[in-house]
Amino acid sequence: MKEKSLPKYIQLKKEILVWLDTGKLQPNEQMPSENEISEQFGLSRQTVRQTLGELEKEGRLYRLQGKGTFVADARESESRVETQTIGLITTYISDYIFPHIVRGTEAAIRAKGYRLLLSSTDNDKGRERESLSMLTSQPLSGLIIEPTKSAEGNPNLAYFLALNNRRIPYVMINARYPEISCPSLVIDDEEGGSTAAQHLLELGHRRIVGFFKTDDQQGVLRLKGFMRAHQQEGCLLQPEFVVAYRTEEKAEKPIAEAARLLDLPEEERPTAFVCYNDELALQLLEVIRQAGLTVPQDISIVGFDDSPLATASEVKLTTLVHPKAEMGEDAARMLFELIESGGALIPESKTYKPSLIMRESTRRM
């Protein structure tokens, strides 16, 4: 092997490609073992394994369990290239803002000639494991993943280590497991929570309730921003005016707590709600109506995500913007940078700044 300035695995890869392209090794012929290649070129088994793994991903080699590595047929290799696959794992697929994310991702992936394989975890760690197992059991060019219950740790770390070992690139959206080093695309959720609270504080509200789903990093950070805005304004935040809930509680706890707080005497009753997302804001609009109150005359309310739900009711929601389709497109582009550079170029992570869209659901006190 020559070209000493190149990494060793690249030098070895070029040498093996010469074997394949000159017919020294024929289609379906077994490759020499890792030990044999290691001894022949004076390289570590790790370097040999890395090289063979790359050639397998590119369709030039294939592996049979318990038998070894074989030379792929060139025509089959071309077929594999034509059907390269990107996996997308999100907490949900057909609900809320997720169809917009999926459409943005799919458009960018199709433009590159790849196909998209979707999987949903329903924000359940066990289902995340199933999704990762399903996707990594087949040829995969790359993966876009939204972490599941990202504030509650990562019991599926082994699958991410497997992706690393197989040199399958991946990026994360909406959140990132802190122990994983990979590019990510997230909203500045803390700033979003602060902006929502600050807007209401500037309108003269002092009894503001925040509802946050805290098994996700997004909710934890939005809560942090909500509290920070109160501190900066020198406004006391009553403990009962922070409602934290988990995914399993989202259909009941925030609604029950909102009803309880709205039943307080007028001088103690909250005058505004900050909601984890627009979906919750729409549910709380109904709770407010059932309490005999109106928005924004009695209660101001701020959502998050600027989803289609924000303008679906008769009261149009003041809300924070989520990039949705743009995030999906950017994630695909970022992943292709990793794929096309062979991991040599690591794109910078991206943080979107949320902006407030003021509509009818808030007013000055």
mmCIF file of C-alpha atoms in Angstrom:
data_model
loop_
_atom_site.group_PDB
_atom_site.id
_atom_site.type_symbol
_atom_site.label_atom_id
_atom_site.label_comp_id
_atom_site.label_asym_id
_atom_site.label_seq_id
_atom_site.Cartn_x
_atom_site.Cartn_y
_atom_site.Cartn_z
ATOM 1 C CA MET A 1 0.000 0.000 0.000
ATOM 2 C CA LYS A 2 1.213 3.523 -0.830
ATOM 3 C CA GLU A 3 -0.157 7.052 -0.328
ATOM 4 C CA LYS A 4 1.075 7.137 3.269
ATOM 5 C CA SER A 5 -0.649 10.492 3.946
ATOM 6 C CA LEU A 6 -4.071 8.813 3.696
ATOM 7 C CA PRO A 7 -5.658 7.129 6.747
ATOM 8 C CA LYS A 8 -4.741 3.445 6.902
ATOM 9 C CA TYR A 9 -8.304 2.233 6.408
ATOM 10 C CA ILE A 10 -8.585 4.336 3.215
ATOM 11 C CA GLN A 11 -5.344 2.869 1.899
ATOM 12 C CA LEU A 12 -6.626 -0.634 2.602
ATOM 13 C CA LYS A 13 -9.996 0.177 1.053
ATOM 14 C CA LYS A 14 -8.319 1.260 -2.192
ATOM 15 C CA GLU A 15 -6.277 -1.940 -2.272
ATOM 16 C CA ILE A 16 -9.345 -4.159 -1.801
ATOM 17 C CA LEU A 17 -11.249 -2.203 -4.472
ATOM 18 C CA VAL A 18 -8.438 -3.034 -6.884
ATOM 19 C CA TRP A 19 -8.955 -6.720 -6.037
ATOM 20 C CA LEU A 20 -12.656 -6.386 -6.791
ATOM 21 C CA ASP A 21 -12.376 -4.234 -9.909
ATOM 22 C CA THR A 22 -9.636 -6.340 -11.548
ATOM 23 C CA GLY A 23 -11.396 -9.623 -10.896
ATOM 24 C CA LYS A 24 -8.773 -10.910 -8.466
ATOM 25 C CA LEU A 25 -11.784 -11.791 -6.314
ATOM 26 C CA GLN A 26 -14.929 -12.942 -8.114
ATOM 27 C CA PRO A 27 -18.597 -12.260 -7.151
ATOM 28 C CA ASN A 28 -19.735 -14.452 -4.245
ATOM 29 C CA GLU A 29 -16.132 -15.522 -3.523
ATOM 30 C CA GLN A 30 -15.230 -15.433 0.166
ATOM 31 C CA MET A 31 -12.907 -12.671 1.331
ATOM 32 C CA PRO A 32 -9.749 -13.499 3.293
ATOM 33 C CA SER A 33 -10.379 -13.383 7.027
ATOM 34 C CA GLU A 34 -9.745 -10.273 9.109
ATOM 35 C CA ASN A 35 -6.675 -11.977 10.609
ATOM 36 C CA GLU A 36 -5.265 -12.820 7.166
ATOM 37 C CA ILE A 37 -5.748 -9.266 5.851
ATOM 38 C CA SER A 38 -4.346 -7.843 9.091
ATOM 39 C CA GLU A 39 -1.179 -9.957 8.790
ATOM 40 C CA GLN A 40 -0.776 -9.295 5.056
ATOM 41 C CA PHE A 41 -0.814 -5.505 5.423
ATOM 42 C CA GLY A 42 0.471 -5.119 8.972
ATOM 43 C CA LEU A 43 -2.717 -3.429 10.162
ATOM 44 C CA SER A 44 -4.831 -3.829 13.277
ATOM 45 C CA ARG A 45 -7.996 -5.927 13.112
ATOM 46 C CA GLN A 46 -9.972 -2.811 14.025
ATOM 47 C CA THR A 47 -8.703 -1.044 10.881
ATOM 48 C CA VAL A 48 -9.528 -4.094 8.757
ATOM 49 C CA ARG A 49 -12.997 -4.379 10.320
ATOM 50 C CA GLN A 50 -13.648 -0.666 9.657
ATOM 51 C CA THR A 51 -12.646 -1.030 5.995
ATOM 52 C CA LEU A 52 -14.743 -4.139 5.408
ATOM 53 C CA GLY A 53 -17.700 -2.479 7.132
ATOM 54 C CA GLU A 54 -17.520 0.508 4.782
ATOM 55 C CA LEU A 55 -17.346 -1.707 1.705
ATOM 56 C CA GLU A 56 -20.311 -3.692 3.017
ATOM 57 C CA LYS A 57 -22.337 -0.481 3.455
ATOM 58 C CA GLU A 58 -21.451 0.521 -0.101
ATOM 59 C CA GLY A 59 -22.721 -2.811 -1.414
ATOM 60 C CA ARG A 60 -19.347 -4.120 -2.590
ATOM 61 C CA LEU A 61 -19.254 -6.871 0.053
ATOM 62 C CA TYR A 62 -21.851 -8.802 2.019
ATOM 63 C CA ARG A 63 -21.705 -10.778 5.247
ATOM 64 C CA LEU A 64 -23.264 -14.164 6.018
ATOM 65 C CA GLN A 65 -23.784 -14.927 9.690
ATOM 66 C CA GLY A 66 -21.331 -17.582 10.877
ATOM 67 C CA LYS A 67 -19.659 -17.932 7.467
ATOM 68 C CA GLY A 68 -17.753 -14.729 6.744
ATOM 69 C CA THR A 69 -17.576 -11.868 4.240
ATOM 70 C CA PHE A 70 -18.128 -12.345 0.501
ATOM 71 C CA VAL A 71 -17.766 -10.314 -2.686
ATOM 72 C CA ALA A 72 -21.052 -8.841 -3.904
ATOM 73 C CA ASP A 73 -22.212 -9.150 -7.501
ATOM 74 C CA ALA A 74 -21.739 -5.786 -9.256
ATOM 75 C CA ARG A 75 -25.308 -5.793 -10.575
ATOM 76 C CA GLU A 76 -26.661 -6.430 -7.090
ATOM 77 C CA SER A 77 -24.436 -3.632 -5.785
ATOM 78 C CA GLU A 78 -26.020 -1.207 -8.257
ATOM 79 C CA SER A 79 -29.460 -2.320 -7.068
ATOM 80 C CA ARG A 80 -28.485 -1.660 -3.447
ATOM 81 C CA VAL A 81 -27.282 1.844 -4.325
ATOM 82 C CA GLU A 82 -30.596 2.589 -6.031
ATOM 83 C CA THR A 83 -32.534 1.661 -2.897
ATOM 84 C CA GLN A 84 -30.431 3.299 -0.176
ATOM 85 C CA THR A 85 -32.537 3.936 2.888
ATOM 86 C CA ILE A 86 -32.753 6.648 5.532
ATOM 87 C CA GLY A 87 -34.571 5.824 8.766
ATOM 88 C CA LEU A 88 -36.668 8.388 10.632
ATOM 89 C CA ILE A 89 -37.765 7.710 14.210
ATOM 90 C CA THR A 90 -40.073 10.248 15.843
ATOM 91 C CA THR A 91 -42.186 10.127 18.983
ATOM 92 C CA TYR A 92 -45.281 10.425 16.803
ATOM 93 C CA ILE A 93 -45.859 10.397 13.043
ATOM 94 C CA SER A 94 -49.462 11.240 12.170
ATOM 95 C CA ASP A 95 -50.286 13.552 15.088
ATOM 96 C CA TYR A 96 -49.857 17.254 15.694
ATOM 97 C CA ILE A 97 -46.757 18.871 14.047
ATOM 98 C CA PHE A 98 -45.066 15.604 13.091
ATOM 99 C CA PRO A 99 -46.568 15.203 9.584
ATOM 100 C CA HIS A 100 -44.906 18.540 8.700
ATOM 101 C CA ILE A 101 -41.521 17.305 9.955
ATOM 102 C CA VAL A 102 -41.925 14.036 8.027
ATOM 103 C CA ARG A 103 -42.906 15.844 4.812
ATOM 104 C CA GLY A 104 -39.877 18.131 5.036
ATOM 105 C CA THR A 105 -37.557 15.171 5.615
ATOM 106 C CA GLU A 106 -39.126 13.054 2.877
ATOM 107 C CA ALA A 107 -38.876 15.805 0.259
ATOM 108 C CA ALA A 108 -35.152 16.283 0.891
ATOM 109 C CA ILE A 109 -34.452 12.533 0.963
ATOM 110 C CA ARG A 110 -36.359 11.774 -2.239
ATOM 111 C CA ALA A 111 -34.493 14.566 -4.009
ATOM 112 C CA LYS A 112 -31.304 12.593 -3.313
ATOM 113 C CA GLY A 113 -32.780 9.333 -4.627
ATOM 114 C CA TYR A 114 -33.095 7.670 -1.222
ATOM 115 C CA ARG A 115 -36.160 6.073 0.305
ATOM 116 C CA LEU A 116 -37.510 6.900 3.747
ATOM 117 C CA LEU A 117 -38.411 4.302 6.362
ATOM 118 C CA LEU A 118 -40.593 5.659 9.187
ATOM 119 C CA SER A 119 -41.062 4.455 12.732
ATOM 120 C CA SER A 120 -42.861 5.915 15.760
ATOM 121 C CA THR A 121 -42.183 5.345 19.465
ATOM 122 C CA ASP A 122 -45.361 6.927 20.917
ATOM 123 C CA ASN A 123 -42.891 8.460 23.387
ATOM 124 C CA ASP A 124 -42.267 5.055 24.957
ATOM 125 C CA LYS A 125 -38.729 3.824 25.710
ATOM 126 C CA GLY A 126 -39.602 0.192 24.922
ATOM 127 C CA ARG A 127 -40.973 1.173 21.528
ATOM 128 C CA GLU A 128 -37.889 3.261 20.858
ATOM 129 C CA ARG A 129 -35.845 0.102 21.437
ATOM 130 C CA GLU A 130 -38.090 -1.814 19.030
ATOM 131 C CA SER A 131 -37.744 0.920 16.393
ATOM 132 C CA LEU A 132 -33.956 0.992 16.702
ATOM 133 C CA SER A 133 -33.798 -2.809 16.547
ATOM 134 C CA MET A 134 -36.023 -2.938 13.471
ATOM 135 C CA LEU A 135 -34.108 -0.266 11.561
ATOM 136 C CA THR A 136 -30.616 -1.494 12.439
ATOM 137 C CA SER A 137 -31.467 -5.050 11.389
ATOM 138 C CA GLN A 138 -31.451 -4.029 7.729
ATOM 139 C CA PRO A 139 -29.171 -2.033 5.389
ATOM 140 C CA LEU A 140 -29.365 1.593 6.489
ATOM 141 C CA SER A 141 -27.507 4.600 5.084
ATOM 142 C CA GLY A 142 -28.320 6.912 7.973
ATOM 143 C CA LEU A 143 -30.819 7.712 10.697
ATOM 144 C CA ILE A 144 -32.733 10.755 11.938
ATOM 145 C CA ILE A 145 -34.104 10.251 15.428
ATOM 146 C CA GLU A 146 -36.131 12.225 17.918
ATOM 147 C CA PRO A 147 -35.171 10.991 21.400
ATOM 148 C CA THR A 148 -37.971 9.452 23.446
ATOM 149 C CA LYS A 149 -38.600 10.927 26.918
ATOM 150 C CA SER A 150 -35.272 12.685 26.518
ATOM 151 C CA ALA A 151 -35.270 14.017 30.100
ATOM 152 C CA GLU A 152 -35.384 10.494 31.554
ATOM 153 C CA GLY A 153 -32.104 9.023 30.362
ATOM 154 C CA ASN A 154 -31.222 6.628 27.567
ATOM 155 C CA PRO A 155 -31.711 2.917 28.363
ATOM 156 C CA ASN A 156 -31.164 2.132 24.659
ATOM 157 C CA LEU A 157 -27.543 3.291 24.556
ATOM 158 C CA ALA A 158 -26.388 -0.098 23.208
ATOM 159 C CA TYR A 159 -28.213 0.555 19.930
ATOM 160 C CA PHE A 160 -26.467 3.898 19.477
ATOM 161 C CA LEU A 161 -23.120 2.246 20.169
ATOM 162 C CA ALA A 162 -24.018 -0.320 17.501
ATOM 163 C CA LEU A 163 -24.702 2.492 15.044
ATOM 164 C CA ASN A 164 -21.321 4.015 15.888
ATOM 165 C CA ASN A 165 -19.543 0.681 15.464
ATOM 166 C CA ARG A 166 -21.202 0.084 12.106
ATOM 167 C CA ARG A 167 -20.345 3.664 11.067
ATOM 168 C CA ILE A 168 -23.984 4.468 10.338
ATOM 169 C CA PRO A 169 -24.348 8.250 10.715
ATOM 170 C CA TYR A 170 -27.267 9.765 12.597
ATOM 171 C CA VAL A 171 -28.613 13.130 13.726
ATOM 172 C CA MET A 172 -31.140 13.998 16.420
ATOM 173 C CA ILE A 173 -34.046 16.424 16.253
ATOM 174 C CA ASN A 174 -36.001 18.349 18.929
ATOM 175 C CA ALA A 175 -33.643 17.080 21.660
ATOM 176 C CA ARG A 176 -30.394 15.142 22.109
ATOM 177 C CA TYR A 177 -29.367 12.509 24.620
ATOM 178 C CA PRO A 178 -26.570 14.311 26.510
ATOM 179 C CA GLU A 179 -24.129 11.362 26.448
ATOM 180 C CA ILE A 180 -24.373 11.004 22.645
ATOM 181 C CA SER A 181 -22.030 13.005 20.413
ATOM 182 C CA CYS A 182 -23.879 13.687 17.174
ATOM 183 C CA PRO A 183 -25.218 16.693 15.283
ATOM 184 C CA SER A 184 -28.625 17.861 16.489
ATOM 185 C CA LEU A 185 -31.350 20.300 15.491
ATOM 186 C CA VAL A 186 -33.292 21.830 18.361
ATOM 187 C CA ILE A 187 -35.340 24.874 19.245
ATOM 188 C CA ASP A 188 -34.064 27.189 21.961
ATOM 189 C CA ASP A 189 -36.804 25.900 24.253
ATOM 190 C CA GLU A 190 -35.587 27.811 27.296
ATOM 191 C CA GLU A 191 -35.767 31.061 25.373
ATOM 192 C CA GLY A 192 -39.224 30.072 24.127
ATOM 193 C CA GLY A 193 -40.526 29.503 27.654
ATOM 194 C CA SER A 194 -39.045 32.805 28.750
ATOM 195 C CA THR A 195 -40.518 34.678 25.769
ATOM 196 C CA ALA A 196 -44.009 33.310 26.465
ATOM 197 C CA ALA A 197 -43.897 34.323 30.131
ATOM 198 C CA GLN A 198 -42.257 37.677 29.404
ATOM 199 C CA HIS A 199 -45.004 38.551 26.929
ATOM 200 C CA LEU A 200 -47.658 38.000 29.585
ATOM 201 C CA LEU A 201 -45.671 39.791 32.294
ATOM 202 C CA GLU A 202 -45.328 42.813 30.010
ATOM 203 C CA LEU A 203 -49.099 42.783 29.573
ATOM 204 C CA GLY A 204 -49.444 43.152 33.347
ATOM 205 C CA HIS A 205 -50.209 39.533 34.305
ATOM 206 C CA ARG A 206 -48.829 38.375 37.646
ATOM 207 C CA ARG A 207 -50.758 35.157 38.255
ATOM 208 C CA ILE A 208 -49.519 33.029 35.360
ATOM 209 C CA VAL A 209 -49.759 29.229 35.375
ATOM 210 C CA GLY A 210 -47.226 27.213 33.393
ATOM 211 C CA PHE A 211 -48.069 23.694 32.153
ATOM 212 C CA PHE A 212 -44.994 21.667 31.125
ATOM 213 C CA LYS A 213 -44.444 18.023 30.129
ATOM 214 C CA THR A 214 -41.218 17.294 31.965
ATOM 215 C CA ASP A 215 -40.248 13.831 30.751
ATOM 216 C CA ASP A 216 -38.970 15.574 27.610
ATOM 217 C CA GLN A 217 -36.030 17.995 27.566
ATOM 218 C CA GLN A 218 -38.212 20.445 25.659
ATOM 219 C CA GLY A 219 -40.624 20.749 28.582
ATOM 220 C CA VAL A 220 -37.854 20.973 31.184
ATOM 221 C CA LEU A 221 -36.174 23.792 29.264
ATOM 222 C CA ARG A 222 -39.447 25.649 28.631
ATOM 223 C CA LEU A 223 -40.162 25.465 32.358
ATOM 224 C CA LYS A 224 -36.673 26.806 33.080
ATOM 225 C CA GLY A 225 -37.284 29.769 30.773
ATOM 226 C CA PHE A 226 -40.729 30.363 32.313
ATOM 227 C CA MET A 227 -39.183 30.545 35.801
ATOM 228 C CA ARG A 228 -36.287 32.702 34.592
ATOM 229 C CA ALA A 229 -38.655 35.330 33.180
ATOM 230 C CA HIS A 230 -40.430 35.613 36.539
ATOM 231 C CA GLN A 231 -37.107 35.966 38.359
ATOM 232 C CA GLN A 232 -35.854 38.636 35.974
ATOM 233 C CA GLU A 233 -39.097 40.562 36.406
ATOM 234 C CA GLY A 234 -38.903 40.220 40.196
ATOM 235 C CA CYS A 235 -42.300 38.484 40.181
ATOM 236 C CA LEU A 236 -42.985 35.760 42.738
ATOM 237 C CA LEU A 237 -44.087 32.447 41.213
ATOM 238 C CA GLN A 238 -46.423 30.430 43.387
ATOM 239 C CA PRO A 239 -45.581 26.682 43.525
ATOM 240 C CA GLU A 240 -49.157 25.734 42.590
ATOM 241 C CA PHE A 241 -48.788 27.820 39.419
ATOM 242 C CA VAL A 242 -46.304 25.310 37.955
ATOM 243 C CA VAL A 243 -48.011 22.156 36.659
ATOM 244 C CA ALA A 244 -45.539 19.454 35.631
ATOM 245 C CA TYR A 245 -46.774 16.222 34.058
ATOM 246 C CA ARG A 246 -45.516 13.167 32.191
ATOM 247 C CA THR A 247 -46.630 11.748 28.849
ATOM 248 C CA GLU A 248 -48.923 9.222 30.541
ATOM 249 C CA GLU A 249 -50.640 12.050 32.450
ATOM 250 C CA LYS A 250 -51.134 14.494 29.596
ATOM 251 C CA ALA A 251 -54.798 13.598 28.977
ATOM 252 C CA GLU A 252 -55.853 14.195 32.568
ATOM 253 C CA LYS A 253 -53.495 16.006 34.942
ATOM 254 C CA PRO A 254 -53.138 19.426 33.254
ATOM 255 C CA ILE A 255 -56.889 19.566 32.572
ATOM 256 C CA ALA A 256 -57.763 18.666 36.171
ATOM 257 C CA GLU A 257 -55.263 21.184 37.563
ATOM 258 C CA ALA A 258 -56.511 23.943 35.274
ATOM 259 C CA ALA A 259 -60.120 23.314 36.354
ATOM 260 C CA ARG A 260 -59.096 23.405 40.020
ATOM 261 C CA LEU A 261 -57.197 26.679 39.657
ATOM 262 C CA LEU A 262 -60.006 28.333 37.706
ATOM 263 C CA ASP A 263 -62.355 27.476 40.562
ATOM 264 C CA LEU A 264 -60.405 29.669 42.988
ATOM 265 C CA PRO A 265 -61.886 33.032 44.127
ATOM 266 C CA GLU A 266 -61.406 35.731 41.506
ATOM 267 C CA GLU A 267 -58.705 37.542 43.492
ATOM 268 C CA GLU A 268 -56.634 34.310 43.654
ATOM 269 C CA ARG A 269 -57.525 32.880 40.261
ATOM 270 C CA PRO A 270 -54.827 32.863 37.543
ATOM 271 C CA THR A 271 -55.160 35.399 34.769
ATOM 272 C CA ALA A 272 -52.988 33.606 32.192
ATOM 273 C CA PHE A 273 -51.772 30.184 31.068
ATOM 274 C CA VAL A 274 -48.492 29.258 29.347
ATOM 275 C CA CYS A 275 -48.886 25.844 27.685
ATOM 276 C CA TYR A 276 -46.305 23.228 26.745
ATOM 277 C CA ASN A 277 -47.785 23.173 23.241
ATOM 278 C CA ASP A 278 -50.759 24.261 21.142
ATOM 279 C CA GLU A 279 -52.422 20.874 21.562
ATOM 280 C CA LEU A 280 -52.692 21.449 25.314
ATOM 281 C CA ALA A 281 -53.695 25.086 24.826
ATOM 282 C CA LEU A 282 -56.680 23.997 22.749
ATOM 283 C CA GLN A 283 -57.735 21.532 25.456
ATOM 284 C CA LEU A 284 -57.478 24.222 28.113
ATOM 285 C CA LEU A 285 -59.617 26.578 26.037
ATOM 286 C CA GLU A 286 -62.454 24.118 26.578
ATOM 287 C CA VAL A 287 -61.718 23.936 30.328
ATOM 288 C CA ILE A 288 -61.909 27.733 30.472
ATOM 289 C CA ARG A 289 -65.265 27.717 28.666
ATOM 290 C CA GLN A 290 -66.633 25.084 31.047
ATOM 291 C CA ALA A 291 -65.625 27.310 33.960
ATOM 292 C CA GLY A 292 -67.824 30.068 32.501
ATOM 293 C CA LEU A 293 -64.817 32.215 31.559
ATOM 294 C CA THR A 294 -63.638 33.608 28.230
ATOM 295 C CA VAL A 295 -60.336 34.064 26.400
ATOM 296 C CA PRO A 296 -58.747 36.576 26.520
ATOM 297 C CA GLN A 297 -61.176 38.653 28.600
ATOM 298 C CA ASP A 298 -60.759 36.502 31.728
ATOM 299 C CA ILE A 299 -57.779 34.305 30.879
ATOM 300 C CA SER A 300 -54.950 34.925 28.438
ATOM 301 C CA ILE A 301 -53.293 31.843 26.969
ATOM 302 C CA VAL A 302 -50.047 31.206 25.064
ATOM 303 C CA GLY A 303 -49.256 28.010 23.149
ATOM 304 C CA PHE A 304 -46.085 26.679 21.573
ATOM 305 C CA ASP A 305 -45.247 25.332 18.058
ATOM 306 C CA ASP A 306 -47.565 27.466 15.836
ATOM 307 C CA SER A 307 -49.264 24.253 14.730
ATOM 308 C CA PRO A 308 -52.384 24.172 12.518
ATOM 309 C CA LEU A 309 -54.343 23.934 15.797
ATOM 310 C CA ALA A 310 -53.279 27.487 16.664
ATOM 311 C CA THR A 311 -55.766 28.882 14.158
ATOM 312 C CA ALA A 312 -58.275 26.009 14.203
ATOM 313 C CA SER A 313 -60.567 27.368 16.955
ATOM 314 C CA GLU A 314 -62.609 30.561 17.106
ATOM 315 C CA VAL A 315 -59.907 32.055 19.359
ATOM 316 C CA LYS A 316 -56.640 32.229 17.424
ATOM 317 C CA LEU A 317 -53.699 31.358 19.658
ATOM 318 C CA THR A 318 -50.734 33.507 20.504
ATOM 319 C CA THR A 319 -47.914 30.983 20.176
ATOM 320 C CA LEU A 320 -44.196 30.345 19.616
ATOM 321 C CA VAL A 321 -42.982 29.192 16.198
ATOM 322 C CA HIS A 322 -41.588 25.676 15.586
ATOM 323 C CA PRO A 323 -39.738 25.306 12.231
ATOM 324 C CA LYS A 324 -41.388 21.900 11.490
ATOM 325 C CA ALA A 325 -40.826 21.219 7.760
ATOM 326 C CA GLU A 326 -37.634 23.297 7.772
ATOM 327 C CA MET A 327 -36.252 21.162 10.596
ATOM 328 C CA GLY A 328 -37.018 17.992 8.618
ATOM 329 C CA GLU A 329 -35.279 19.350 5.518
ATOM 330 C CA ASP A 330 -32.279 20.601 7.496
ATOM 331 C CA ALA A 331 -31.930 17.250 9.290
ATOM 332 C CA ALA A 332 -31.828 15.408 5.957
ATOM 333 C CA ARG A 333 -29.247 17.815 4.529
ATOM 334 C CA MET A 334 -27.123 17.477 7.667
ATOM 335 C CA LEU A 335 -27.302 13.678 7.456
ATOM 336 C CA PHE A 336 -26.245 13.697 3.802
ATOM 337 C CA GLU A 337 -23.182 15.768 4.723
ATOM 338 C CA LEU A 338 -22.196 12.970 7.088
ATOM 339 C CA ILE A 339 -22.941 10.239 4.544
ATOM 340 C CA GLU A 340 -21.168 11.870 1.608
ATOM 341 C CA SER A 341 -18.053 12.754 3.598
ATOM 342 C CA GLY A 342 -17.868 9.302 5.173
ATOM 343 C CA GLY A 343 -18.078 10.961 8.562
ATOM 344 C CA ALA A 344 -15.010 13.142 7.896
ATOM 345 C CA LEU A 345 -17.086 16.326 8.005
ATOM 346 C CA ILE A 346 -19.237 16.780 11.106
ATOM 347 C CA PRO A 347 -21.919 19.442 10.536
ATOM 348 C CA GLU A 348 -22.503 21.948 13.296
ATOM 349 C CA SER A 349 -25.616 21.431 15.369
ATOM 350 C CA LYS A 350 -28.389 23.930 14.758
ATOM 351 C CA THR A 351 -30.534 25.823 17.263
ATOM 352 C CA TYR A 352 -33.627 27.629 15.990
ATOM 353 C CA LYS A 353 -34.661 30.826 17.753
ATOM 354 C CA PRO A 354 -38.401 30.780 18.525
ATOM 355 C CA SER A 355 -40.390 33.889 17.684
ATOM 356 C CA LEU A 356 -43.724 34.892 19.200
ATOM 357 C CA ILE A 357 -46.777 35.193 16.965
ATOM 358 C CA MET A 358 -49.337 37.424 18.690
ATOM 359 C CA ARG A 359 -52.968 36.645 17.930
ATOM 360 C CA GLU A 360 -56.241 36.906 19.836
ATOM 361 C CA SER A 361 -55.646 34.798 22.937
ATOM 362 C CA THR A 362 -53.724 37.360 25.022
ATOM 363 C CA ARG A 363 -54.559 40.873 26.187
ATOM 364 C CA ARG A 364 -53.332 43.538 28.575
ATOM 365 C CA MET A 365 -54.604 43.419 32.141
#
